[in-house]
């Protein structure tokens, strides 16, 4: 699936729920599917700066594709990073760098996060793209 | 004694809001309180009809504005029972007031002098003194607390000596709600000849405070936590002491005469009020105190205590709740954690249901370090909250807990 196809899938999933409490329930469920980062990478260097809760992120390249793992101490942060990983993991570095990630706007996620958490979301995306850039020519 | 919460609520237009489809339940009063209509009207009217600079103009508007500003000072003086109105210095707020004392009182200190604070202090009552440790080589001593959140008075007694120049203590802890035995502590400080600053940021909105009865030397508070505007507050200081201190900032209003060789300073309170002040803020704060003064404050205290007891009993019924702050005398603050759930998750899910609380360390990291936690969820109640607010809060909390389990 392309990034955009995955985004479309998420937009459709979110559309089922009317109430934001239900959407949060879904985000929390997503957190449980997260590909958890191995303990050796749960270090200071892997913490994403700008999140009020602690979020760790790691990426590896295999067959020219980037795969992410992560963890967070807060469940909602875990759900959000899991959502981003669903969309971006398994794509090439170029595709990740080009991704517009319009689905975030589409599902209205940003407006439903507090400013600090919204900054956290921006920081997560930035960090994922940085990994793609760093691994691109490796 | 009489207190009618429904009538009080009518004074606060913001409380009628909904957040999404949920009614607003505002439980972040420790951070700031909402404003009654009289305060809002005062501000609007000032800019609509009365705006002018003060202490400077010969014209009608300026004189009127000056009178209104000075009248506000007198209202505040009466409320805290200061001897003189000029003992009440307008500042930007608690933080600014404490920094003023640290700066001006600090000038009089020498290496080896000691200042005592407690383990319960807000960062605003820690960092300004740390500056003096760096600049002046003074010593900062910290009175420890116990698990309940009570200050260790015996330890305090042991820290006091003739080296102690100032004790600066919060009246009420913003994180735990502890009401410190400030009157007794002031007496103890005076016995060794030390001055005493009361951080009253969390007290005047809950009960009456009388500076002469306490016999404190300084008292600092913020307007925005006492139903008044942001950006204005008070430093109360005893006249002799304020006269003894060098000024804080230099500029207009604080001077008597200026030549390039020498400047002489104005009398109190102007000596500490350089530049055009937050005029509308001061007038708005006067209106807030006027509003507060006509309430039966004993009844308010009783009512808030009832709310706290009610909320505490309700929350204890939730499994694995741990309450932080169980002091003997406590104001209406409920700090807690549930199992290993992240405060931020709970705060987010409460917010989705219209409930405003604060999560994090509440600018008191040393307290969090004491308990070995990164932060808490804090619900802080004010006189306009109701048992119904608490019921809805508990219901929202239970839903959040179910979702996070
Ligand atoms: C106990 C205490 N001291 C000081 C402050 C600082 O007040 P302000 O930010 O209004 O200057 C606060 C406010 O959070 C407080 O609760």
Coordinates of C-alpha atoms and ligand atoms in Angstrom, one line a residue:
Chain A
X1 CA 0.0 0.0 0.0
X2 CA 1.2 3.5 -0.7
X3 CA 1.3 6.2 2.0
X4 CA -1.8 7.8 0.6
X5 CA -3.7 4.6 0.6
X6 CA -2.9 4.0 4.2
X7 CA -3.9 7.6 5.0
X8 CA -7.2 7.0 3.3
X9 CA -7.7 3.9 5.4
X10 CA -7.2 5.8 8.6
X11 CA -9.5 8.6 7.5
X12 CA -12.2 6.0 6.9
X13 CA -11.6 4.4 10.3
X14 CA -11.9 7.6 12.1
X15 CA -15.1 8.6 10.2
X16 CA -16.9 5.7 11.9
X17 CA -16.7 7.5 15.3
X18 CA -18.7 10.6 15.9
X19 CA -17.6 11.4 19.3
X20 CA -14.0 12.4 20.1
X21 CA -14.0 10.2 23.2
X22 CA -14.5 7.2 20.8
X23 CA -11.8 8.4 18.6
X24 CA -9.5 8.5 21.6
X25 CA -10.5 5.0 22.4
X26 CA -9.4 4.0 18.9
X27 CA -6.1 5.9 19.4
X28 CA -5.5 4.1 22.7
X29 CA -6.2 0.7 20.9
X30 CA -3.6 1.7 18.2
X31 CA -1.1 2.2 21.0
X32 CA -1.4 -1.4 21.9
X33 CA -0.4 -2.4 18.3
X34 CA 2.8 -0.4 18.4
X35 CA 6.0 -2.1 17.3
X36 CA 7.8 -1.6 20.5
X37 CA 11.4 -0.3 20.4
X38 CA 14.0 -2.7 21.8
X39 CA 15.3 -1.8 25.2
X40 CA 18.8 -1.0 23.9
X41 CA 17.4 2.0 22.0
X42 CA 15.3 3.3 24.9
X43 CA 18.0 5.9 25.7
X44 CA 18.3 9.6 25.9
X45 CA 19.3 10.0 22.3
X46 CA 16.1 8.3 21.1
X47 CA 13.8 10.6 23.1
X48 CA 11.8 13.0 20.9
X49 CA 12.3 16.5 22.2
X50 CA 9.2 18.6 22.4
X51 CA 6.8 16.0 23.8
X52 CA 5.4 16.5 27.3
X53 CA 5.4 12.8 27.7
X54 CA 8.5 10.7 26.8
X55 CA 8.5 9.2 23.4
X56 CA 11.3 7.1 22.1
X57 CA 11.8 6.4 18.4
X58 CA 14.2 4.2 16.4
X59 CA 14.4 3.4 12.7
X60 CA 16.2 0.8 10.5
X61 CA 16.5 0.2 6.8
X62 CA 15.8 -3.2 5.2
X63 CA 15.5 -3.9 1.5
X64 CA 15.6 -0.1 0.9
X65 CA 12.6 0.4 3.1
X66 CA 12.4 2.2 6.5
X67 CA 10.9 0.5 9.5
X68 CA 10.2 2.3 12.7
X69 CA 9.8 1.1 16.3
X70 CA 8.8 3.3 19.3
X71 CA 7.5 3.5 22.8
X72 CA 6.0 6.2 25.1
X73 CA 5.2 6.5 28.7
X74 CA 1.7 7.9 28.0
X75 CA -0.8 5.8 26.2
X76 CA -2.2 8.5 24.0
X77 CA 1.3 9.5 22.8
X78 CA 1.8 5.8 22.1
X79 CA -1.3 5.7 20.0
X80 CA -0.3 8.8 18.0
X81 CA 3.2 7.5 17.2
X82 CA 1.6 4.2 16.3
X83 CA -0.7 5.9 13.9
X84 CA 2.3 7.6 12.2
X85 CA 4.2 4.4 12.1
X86 CA 1.3 2.6 10.4
X87 CA 1.4 5.2 7.7
X88 CA 5.2 5.6 7.2
X89 CA 6.8 2.2 8.2
X90 CA 7.7 0.0 5.2
X91 CA 8.0 2.9 2.8
X92 CA 11.2 4.1 1.0
X93 CA 13.1 7.1 2.4
X94 CA 12.0 9.3 -0.5
X95 CA 8.4 8.4 -0.1
X96 CA 8.6 9.3 3.6
X97 CA 10.3 12.6 2.9
X98 CA 7.7 13.5 0.4
X99 CA 4.7 12.5 2.5
X100 CA 2.3 15.4 3.1
X101 CA 0.4 13.5 5.8
X102 CA -2.8 15.3 5.0
X103 CA -4.8 12.7 7.0
X104 CA -3.9 14.5 10.2
X105 CA -5.8 17.6 9.2
X106 CA -8.5 15.5 7.6
X107 CA -9.3 13.6 10.9
X108 CA -9.0 16.8 12.9
X109 CA -6.4 15.4 15.2
X110 CA -4.3 18.5 15.7
X111 CA -7.2 20.6 16.9
X112 CA -8.0 18.0 19.5
X113 CA -4.6 18.0 21.0
X114 CA -3.4 20.5 23.5
X115 CA -0.8 22.9 22.1
X116 CA 2.0 21.0 23.9
X117 CA 0.8 17.7 22.5
X118 CA 0.3 19.2 19.1
X119 CA 4.0 20.4 19.2
X120 CA 4.8 16.8 20.2
X121 CA 3.0 15.6 17.1
X122 CA 5.0 17.9 14.9
X123 CA 8.2 16.8 16.6
X124 CA 7.4 13.2 16.0
X125 CA 6.9 13.7 12.3
X126 CA 10.0 15.7 12.0
X127 CA 12.0 13.0 13.8
X128 CA 10.6 10.3 11.5
X129 CA 11.6 12.3 8.4
X130 CA 15.1 12.9 9.9
X131 CA 15.5 9.2 10.2
X132 CA 14.5 8.7 6.6
X133 CA 17.0 11.4 5.5
X134 CA 19.8 9.9 7.6
X135 CA 19.1 6.3 6.3
X136 CA 18.5 7.3 2.7
X137 CA 22.0 6.7 1.3
X138 CA 23.1 4.1 3.9
Chain B
X1 CA -23.6 32.8 57.8
X2 CA -24.8 32.7 54.3
X3 CA -23.5 31.6 51.0
X4 CA -25.5 30.9 47.9
X5 CA -23.3 29.2 45.2
X6 CA -26.0 29.6 42.5
X7 CA -26.1 33.4 43.0
X8 CA -22.2 33.4 42.9
X9 CA -22.2 31.5 39.6
X10 CA -24.4 34.1 38.0
X11 CA -21.5 36.5 38.4
X12 CA -19.2 34.4 36.2
X13 CA -20.3 34.5 32.6
X14 CA -17.5 32.1 31.5
X15 CA -19.0 29.2 33.5
X16 CA -22.0 29.0 31.2
X17 CA -19.7 27.7 28.4
X18 CA -19.8 24.3 26.9
X19 CA -16.7 22.5 25.6
X20 CA -17.9 20.5 22.6
X21 CA -21.1 18.9 23.9
X22 CA -20.0 19.0 27.6
X23 CA -20.6 21.8 30.1
X24 CA -17.4 23.4 31.2
X25 CA -16.3 22.1 34.6
X26 CA -13.5 24.5 35.6
X27 CA -11.2 22.9 38.2
X28 CA -8.0 24.7 37.4
X29 CA -8.4 27.5 39.9
X30 CA -5.0 27.0 41.4
X31 CA -3.6 28.2 38.0
X32 CA -6.0 31.1 37.7
X33 CA -9.5 32.0 38.7
X34 CA -12.3 33.2 36.5
X35 CA -13.5 36.8 36.6
X36 CA -16.8 38.1 37.9
X37 CA -18.9 40.4 35.7
X38 CA -18.1 43.5 37.8
X39 CA -14.4 43.1 37.1
X40 CA -15.0 42.6 33.4
X41 CA -17.3 45.6 33.4
X42 CA -14.8 47.7 35.2
X43 CA -12.1 47.0 32.6
X44 CA -14.4 47.7 29.7
X45 CA -15.6 50.9 31.3
X46 CA -12.1 52.1 32.0
X47 CA -11.1 51.8 28.4
X48 CA -14.4 53.0 27.1
X49 CA -14.7 56.1 29.3
X50 CA -11.8 56.7 31.6
X51 CA -8.5 55.9 29.9
X52 CA -5.6 58.3 30.7
X53 CA -2.1 58.1 32.2
X54 CA -1.9 58.5 36.0
X55 CA 0.1 60.7 38.4
X56 CA 1.0 63.0 35.6
X57 CA -1.8 64.9 34.0
X58 CA -3.5 68.1 35.1
X59 CA -6.5 67.2 32.9
X60 CA -9.8 65.7 34.1
X61 CA -9.3 62.2 32.7
X62 CA -5.9 61.8 34.2
X63 CA -7.1 62.9 37.6
X64 CA -10.0 60.6 37.5
X65 CA -7.8 57.7 36.5
X66 CA -5.4 58.5 39.3
X67 CA -8.2 58.6 41.8
X68 CA -9.5 55.3 40.6
X69 CA -6.1 53.6 40.7
X70 CA -5.4 54.9 44.2
X71 CA -8.9 54.0 45.4
X72 CA -8.1 50.4 44.2
X73 CA -5.0 50.4 46.4
X74 CA -7.1 51.5 49.4
X75 CA -9.6 48.8 48.8
X76 CA -6.8 46.2 48.8
X77 CA -5.2 47.8 51.9
X78 CA -8.5 47.5 53.8
X79 CA -9.0 43.9 52.7
X80 CA -5.6 42.7 54.0
X81 CA -5.7 45.3 56.9
X82 CA -2.4 47.0 56.1
X83 CA -1.8 50.1 58.2
X84 CA -1.2 52.3 55.2
X85 CA -2.3 52.2 51.6
X86 CA 1.3 53.0 50.4
X87 CA 2.5 49.7 52.0
X88 CA 0.7 48.0 49.1
X89 CA 3.0 48.2 46.1
X90 CA 1.5 47.3 42.7
X91 CA 3.5 44.7 40.9
X92 CA 3.0 42.3 38.0
X93 CA 2.1 39.5 40.4
X94 CA 3.6 37.1 43.0
X95 CA 6.7 36.3 40.9
X96 CA 7.4 40.0 40.4
X97 CA 6.8 40.8 44.1
X98 CA 9.2 38.1 45.2
X99 CA 11.8 39.2 42.7
X100 CA 11.5 42.8 43.9
X101 CA 12.3 41.7 47.5
X102 CA 15.1 39.4 46.3
X103 CA 16.6 42.3 44.4
X104 CA 16.1 45.2 46.9
X105 CA 16.4 43.3 50.2
X106 CA 19.2 41.2 48.6
X107 CA 21.2 44.4 48.2
X108 CA 21.4 44.6 52.0
X109 CA 22.7 41.0 52.4
X110 CA 26.3 39.8 52.8
X111 CA 28.1 36.6 52.3
X112 CA 27.2 34.0 54.9
X113 CA 23.7 35.5 55.5
X114 CA 21.0 32.9 55.4
X115 CA 17.5 32.7 53.8
X116 CA 15.1 30.0 54.7
X117 CA 12.4 28.5 52.4
X118 CA 10.5 25.2 52.6
X119 CA 10.3 22.1 50.6
X120 CA 6.8 23.2 49.5
X121 CA 7.8 26.3 47.5
X122 CA 6.7 27.2 44.0
X123 CA 9.7 27.8 41.7
X124 CA 8.9 31.6 42.0
X125 CA 9.9 31.4 45.6
X126 CA 13.0 29.3 45.0
X127 CA 14.8 30.7 41.9
X128 CA 15.0 34.4 42.9
X129 CA 16.8 33.4 46.1
X130 CA 19.2 31.1 44.1
X131 CA 20.3 34.2 42.2
X132 CA 21.4 35.6 45.6
X133 CA 23.3 32.5 46.4
X134 CA 25.3 33.0 43.2
X135 CA 25.6 36.8 43.4
X136 CA 26.1 37.3 47.1
X137 CA 27.3 34.0 48.5
X138 CA 24.3 33.8 50.8
X139 CA 23.1 30.4 52.0
X140 CA 19.7 29.0 51.1
X141 CA 18.2 26.6 53.7
X142 CA 15.2 24.4 53.0
X143 CA 12.8 23.2 55.7
X144 CA 11.8 19.6 55.0
X145 CA 8.3 18.2 54.8
X146 CA 6.8 14.9 55.7
X147 CA 4.8 12.4 53.5
X148 CA 1.5 14.2 54.3
X149 CA 2.8 17.4 53.0
X150 CA 3.3 19.1 56.4
X151 CA 6.3 21.3 57.1
X152 CA 8.6 20.0 59.8
X153 CA 8.4 22.7 62.4
X154 CA 11.2 21.2 64.6
X155 CA 13.5 21.3 61.7
X156 CA 12.5 24.9 61.0
X157 CA 13.4 25.8 64.6
X158 CA 16.8 24.2 64.2
X159 CA 17.5 26.1 61.0
X160 CA 16.8 29.5 62.5
X161 CA 19.7 31.4 63.9
X162 CA 21.1 34.9 64.0
X163 CA 22.4 34.3 60.5
X164 CA 18.9 34.0 59.2
X165 CA 17.9 37.3 57.6
X166 CA 14.7 36.3 55.8
X167 CA 12.2 33.4 55.8
X168 CA 10.1 33.1 52.7
X169 CA 7.3 30.6 52.9
X170 CA 4.2 29.8 50.9
X171 CA 1.0 30.3 53.0
X172 CA -0.8 27.5 51.0
X173 CA 0.9 25.0 48.8
X174 CA -0.4 25.1 45.2
X175 CA 0.5 21.5 44.6
X176 CA -0.6 19.8 47.8
X177 CA -3.0 22.3 49.4
X178 CA -1.1 22.3 52.7
X179 CA -2.0 25.4 54.8
X180 CA 1.2 26.2 56.7
X181 CA 1.1 27.5 60.3
X182 CA 2.4 30.8 59.1
X183 CA 1.5 32.9 62.2
X184 CA 3.6 30.6 64.5
X185 CA 6.4 30.5 61.9
X186 CA 6.5 34.3 61.7
X187 CA 6.8 34.6 65.5
X188 CA 9.7 32.1 65.5
X189 CA 11.5 34.0 62.7
X190 CA 11.1 37.3 64.6
X191 CA 12.6 35.8 67.7
X192 CA 15.9 35.5 65.9
X193 CA 15.5 38.9 64.2
X194 CA 14.7 37.6 60.8
X195 CA 12.1 39.1 58.4
X196 CA 9.3 37.0 57.0
X197 CA 7.8 37.0 53.5
X198 CA 4.5 35.2 53.0
X199 CA 3.8 33.9 49.5
X200 CA 0.0 34.4 49.5
X201 CA -0.6 33.4 45.9
X202 CA -2.9 30.6 47.0
X203 CA -4.5 32.0 50.1
X204 CA -6.5 35.2 49.7
X205 CA -8.9 33.6 47.3
X206 CA -9.8 31.1 49.9
X207 CA -9.9 32.9 53.2
X208 CA -9.3 36.3 54.9
X209 CA -5.7 37.2 55.6
X210 CA -4.8 40.1 58.0
X211 CA -1.2 41.2 57.6
X212 CA -1.2 43.0 61.0
X213 CA -2.6 40.0 62.8
X214 CA 0.0 37.8 61.1
X215 CA 2.7 40.4 61.7
X216 CA 4.4 39.4 58.4
X217 CA 7.0 41.8 57.0
X218 CA 6.2 41.1 53.3
X219 CA 3.4 39.5 51.6
X220 CA 3.2 38.7 47.8
X221 CA 0.1 37.8 45.7
X222 CA -1.3 37.8 42.2
X223 CA -4.5 39.4 41.1
X224 CA -5.4 36.8 38.5
X225 CA -5.7 34.1 41.2
X226 CA -8.1 36.3 43.2
X227 CA -10.8 36.9 40.6
X228 CA -8.8 39.9 39.2
X229 CA -7.0 40.5 35.9
X230 CA -3.6 39.0 34.9
X231 CA -0.4 41.1 35.0
X232 CA -1.1 42.7 38.3
X233 CA -0.4 41.8 41.9
X234 CA 0.7 43.3 45.2
X235 CA 3.8 43.3 47.3
X236 CA 2.8 44.3 50.8
X237 CA 5.7 45.5 53.0
X238 CA 5.9 47.2 56.4
X239 CA 6.5 50.9 56.0
X240 CA 9.9 51.0 57.8
X241 CA 11.1 48.1 55.9
X242 CA 10.1 49.4 52.5
X243 CA 11.7 52.7 53.3
X244 CA 14.9 51.0 54.2
X245 CA 15.1 49.1 50.9
X246 CA 16.8 50.5 47.8
X247 CA 14.5 50.8 44.8
X248 CA 14.0 48.0 42.3
X249 CA 13.7 49.5 38.8
X250 CA 14.6 53.0 37.7
X251 CA 12.3 55.2 35.6
X252 CA 9.4 57.6 35.6
X253 CA 7.2 58.0 38.7
X254 CA 9.8 56.5 41.1
X255 CA 11.9 59.7 41.3
X256 CA 11.7 63.0 43.1
X257 CA 14.4 64.9 41.2
X258 CA 16.7 63.8 38.4
X259 CA 19.9 65.4 37.4
X260 CA 22.8 63.7 35.6
X261 CA 24.8 63.8 38.8
X262 CA 22.2 62.4 41.3
X263 CA 18.7 61.3 41.5
X264 CA 16.6 61.3 44.6
X265 CA 13.8 58.8 45.0
X266 CA 10.1 59.3 45.4
X267 CA 8.2 58.3 48.5
X268 CA 6.3 55.1 49.0
X269 CA 4.6 53.5 47.1
X270 CA 6.0 55.3 44.0
X271 CA 9.6 54.5 44.8
X272 CA 8.9 50.9 43.8
X273 CA 6.5 51.7 40.9
X274 CA 8.7 52.8 38.0
X275 CA 7.1 53.6 34.7
X276 CA 3.5 53.6 33.7
X277 CA 1.9 50.8 35.6
X278 CA -0.8 48.3 34.6
X279 CA -3.5 50.9 35.4
X280 CA -6.5 49.0 34.3
X281 CA -5.1 45.9 36.1
X282 CA -4.9 47.7 39.4
X283 CA -8.4 49.2 39.0
X284 CA -9.7 45.7 38.0
X285 CA -8.0 44.1 41.0
X286 CA -9.7 46.8 43.2
X287 CA -13.0 45.7 41.8
X288 CA -12.2 42.1 42.4
X289 CA -11.4 42.8 46.1
X290 CA -14.6 44.9 46.4
X291 CA -16.5 41.9 45.1
X292 CA -14.7 39.5 47.4
X293 CA -15.2 41.8 50.5
X294 CA -18.9 41.7 50.3
X295 CA -19.0 37.9 50.6
X296 CA -19.2 36.1 53.9
X297 CA -15.6 34.8 53.8
X298 CA -16.1 32.5 56.8
X299 CA -19.0 30.8 54.9
X300 CA -16.8 30.6 51.7
X301 CA -14.1 28.8 53.7
X302 CA -16.6 26.4 55.1
X303 CA -18.2 25.8 51.7
X304 CA -14.8 25.1 50.0
X305 CA -13.9 22.8 52.8
X306 CA -17.1 20.9 52.2
X307 CA -16.3 20.6 48.5
X308 CA -12.8 19.3 49.3
X309 CA -14.2 16.6 51.7
X310 CA -16.9 15.6 49.2
X311 CA -14.4 15.3 46.3
X312 CA -11.8 13.5 48.4
X313 CA -14.4 10.9 49.6
X314 CA -15.6 10.4 46.0
X315 CA -12.2 10.0 44.5
X316 CA -11.1 7.5 47.1
X317 CA -13.8 5.1 45.8
X318 CA -11.9 4.8 42.6
X319 CA -9.5 1.8 42.7
X320 CA -5.8 2.5 43.1
X321 CA -6.1 6.2 43.6
X322 CA -3.2 7.8 45.5
X323 CA -3.8 11.3 46.9
X324 CA -0.7 13.6 47.3
X325 CA -1.1 16.1 50.1
X326 CA -3.0 15.0 53.2
X327 CA -2.0 17.8 55.5
X328 CA -4.0 18.5 58.7
X329 CA -5.0 21.9 57.4
X330 CA -5.6 21.9 53.7
X331 CA -7.2 24.2 51.2
X332 CA -9.4 22.9 48.3
X333 CA -6.7 21.2 46.2
X334 CA -6.8 17.6 45.2
X335 CA -3.6 16.3 43.7
X336 CA -3.6 12.6 42.7
X337 CA -2.4 9.8 40.5
X338 CA -4.1 6.6 39.5
X339 CA -2.0 3.4 39.3
X340 CA 0.7 3.9 36.7
X341 CA -1.5 5.9 34.4
X342 CA 0.2 9.0 32.9
X343 CA -1.3 12.3 34.3
X344 CA -1.2 13.7 30.8
X345 CA -3.4 10.9 29.5
X346 CA -6.0 11.4 32.2
X347 CA -5.9 15.2 31.7
X348 CA -6.4 14.8 28.0
X349 CA -9.4 12.5 28.4
X350 CA -10.9 14.8 31.1
X351 CA -10.5 17.7 28.8
X352 CA -12.4 15.9 26.1
X353 CA -15.3 15.7 28.5
X354 CA -15.2 19.4 29.4
X355 CA -13.3 19.1 32.7
X356 CA -10.3 21.5 33.1
X357 CA -7.6 20.2 35.4
X358 CA -3.9 20.7 35.5
X359 CA -1.3 18.0 35.0
X360 CA 2.4 18.0 35.6
X361 CA 4.7 19.3 38.3
X362 CA 2.8 22.6 38.9
X363 CA 6.1 24.5 39.1
X364 CA 7.0 22.6 42.2
X365 CA 9.6 20.1 41.0
X366 CA 11.2 19.6 44.4
X367 CA 7.8 18.3 45.7
X368 CA 7.5 15.8 42.9
X369 CA 11.1 14.7 43.5
X370 CA 10.3 14.2 47.1
X371 CA 7.5 11.7 46.2
X372 CA 9.6 10.3 43.3
X373 CA 6.9 11.1 40.7
X374 CA 7.1 13.3 37.5
X375 CA 3.8 15.0 38.3
X376 CA 0.2 14.7 39.4
X377 CA -3.3 15.5 38.2
X378 CA -4.5 18.5 40.2
X379 CA -8.1 19.5 40.6
X380 CA -8.4 22.8 42.5
X381 CA -11.7 24.2 43.5
X382 CA -13.0 27.7 44.0
X383 CA -16.1 29.2 45.6
X384 CA -18.1 28.9 42.4
X385 CA -17.7 25.1 42.0
X386 CA -20.5 22.8 43.1
X387 CA -21.0 19.3 44.2
X388 CA -22.5 18.7 40.7
X389 CA -19.2 19.8 39.2
X390 CA -17.5 17.2 41.4
X391 CA -20.0 14.5 40.4
X392 CA -19.3 15.2 36.7
X393 CA -15.6 15.3 37.3
X394 CA -15.7 11.9 39.0
X395 CA -17.8 10.5 36.3
X396 CA -15.5 11.8 33.6
X397 CA -12.5 10.5 35.6
X398 CA -14.0 7.0 35.8
X399 CA -14.6 6.9 32.1
X400 CA -11.0 8.0 31.5
X401 CA -9.7 5.3 33.9
X402 CA -11.8 2.6 32.1
X403 CA -10.4 3.7 28.8
X404 CA -6.8 3.6 30.0
X405 CA -7.0 0.3 31.9
Ligands
LIG1 C1 2.3 29.3 45.7 C2 2.6 30.1 44.4 N1 3.6 31.0 44.4 C3 3.8 31.8 43.3 C4 3.1 31.7 42.2 C5 3.4 32.5 41.0 O1 2.4 33.4 40.7 P1 2.4 34.2 39.4 O2 2.7 33.3 38.2 O3 1.0 34.8 39.2 O4 3.5 35.3 39.5 C6 2.1 30.7 42.2 C7 1.3 30.5 40.9 O5 1.2 29.5 40.3 C8 1.8 29.9 43.3 O6 0.8 29.0 43.3

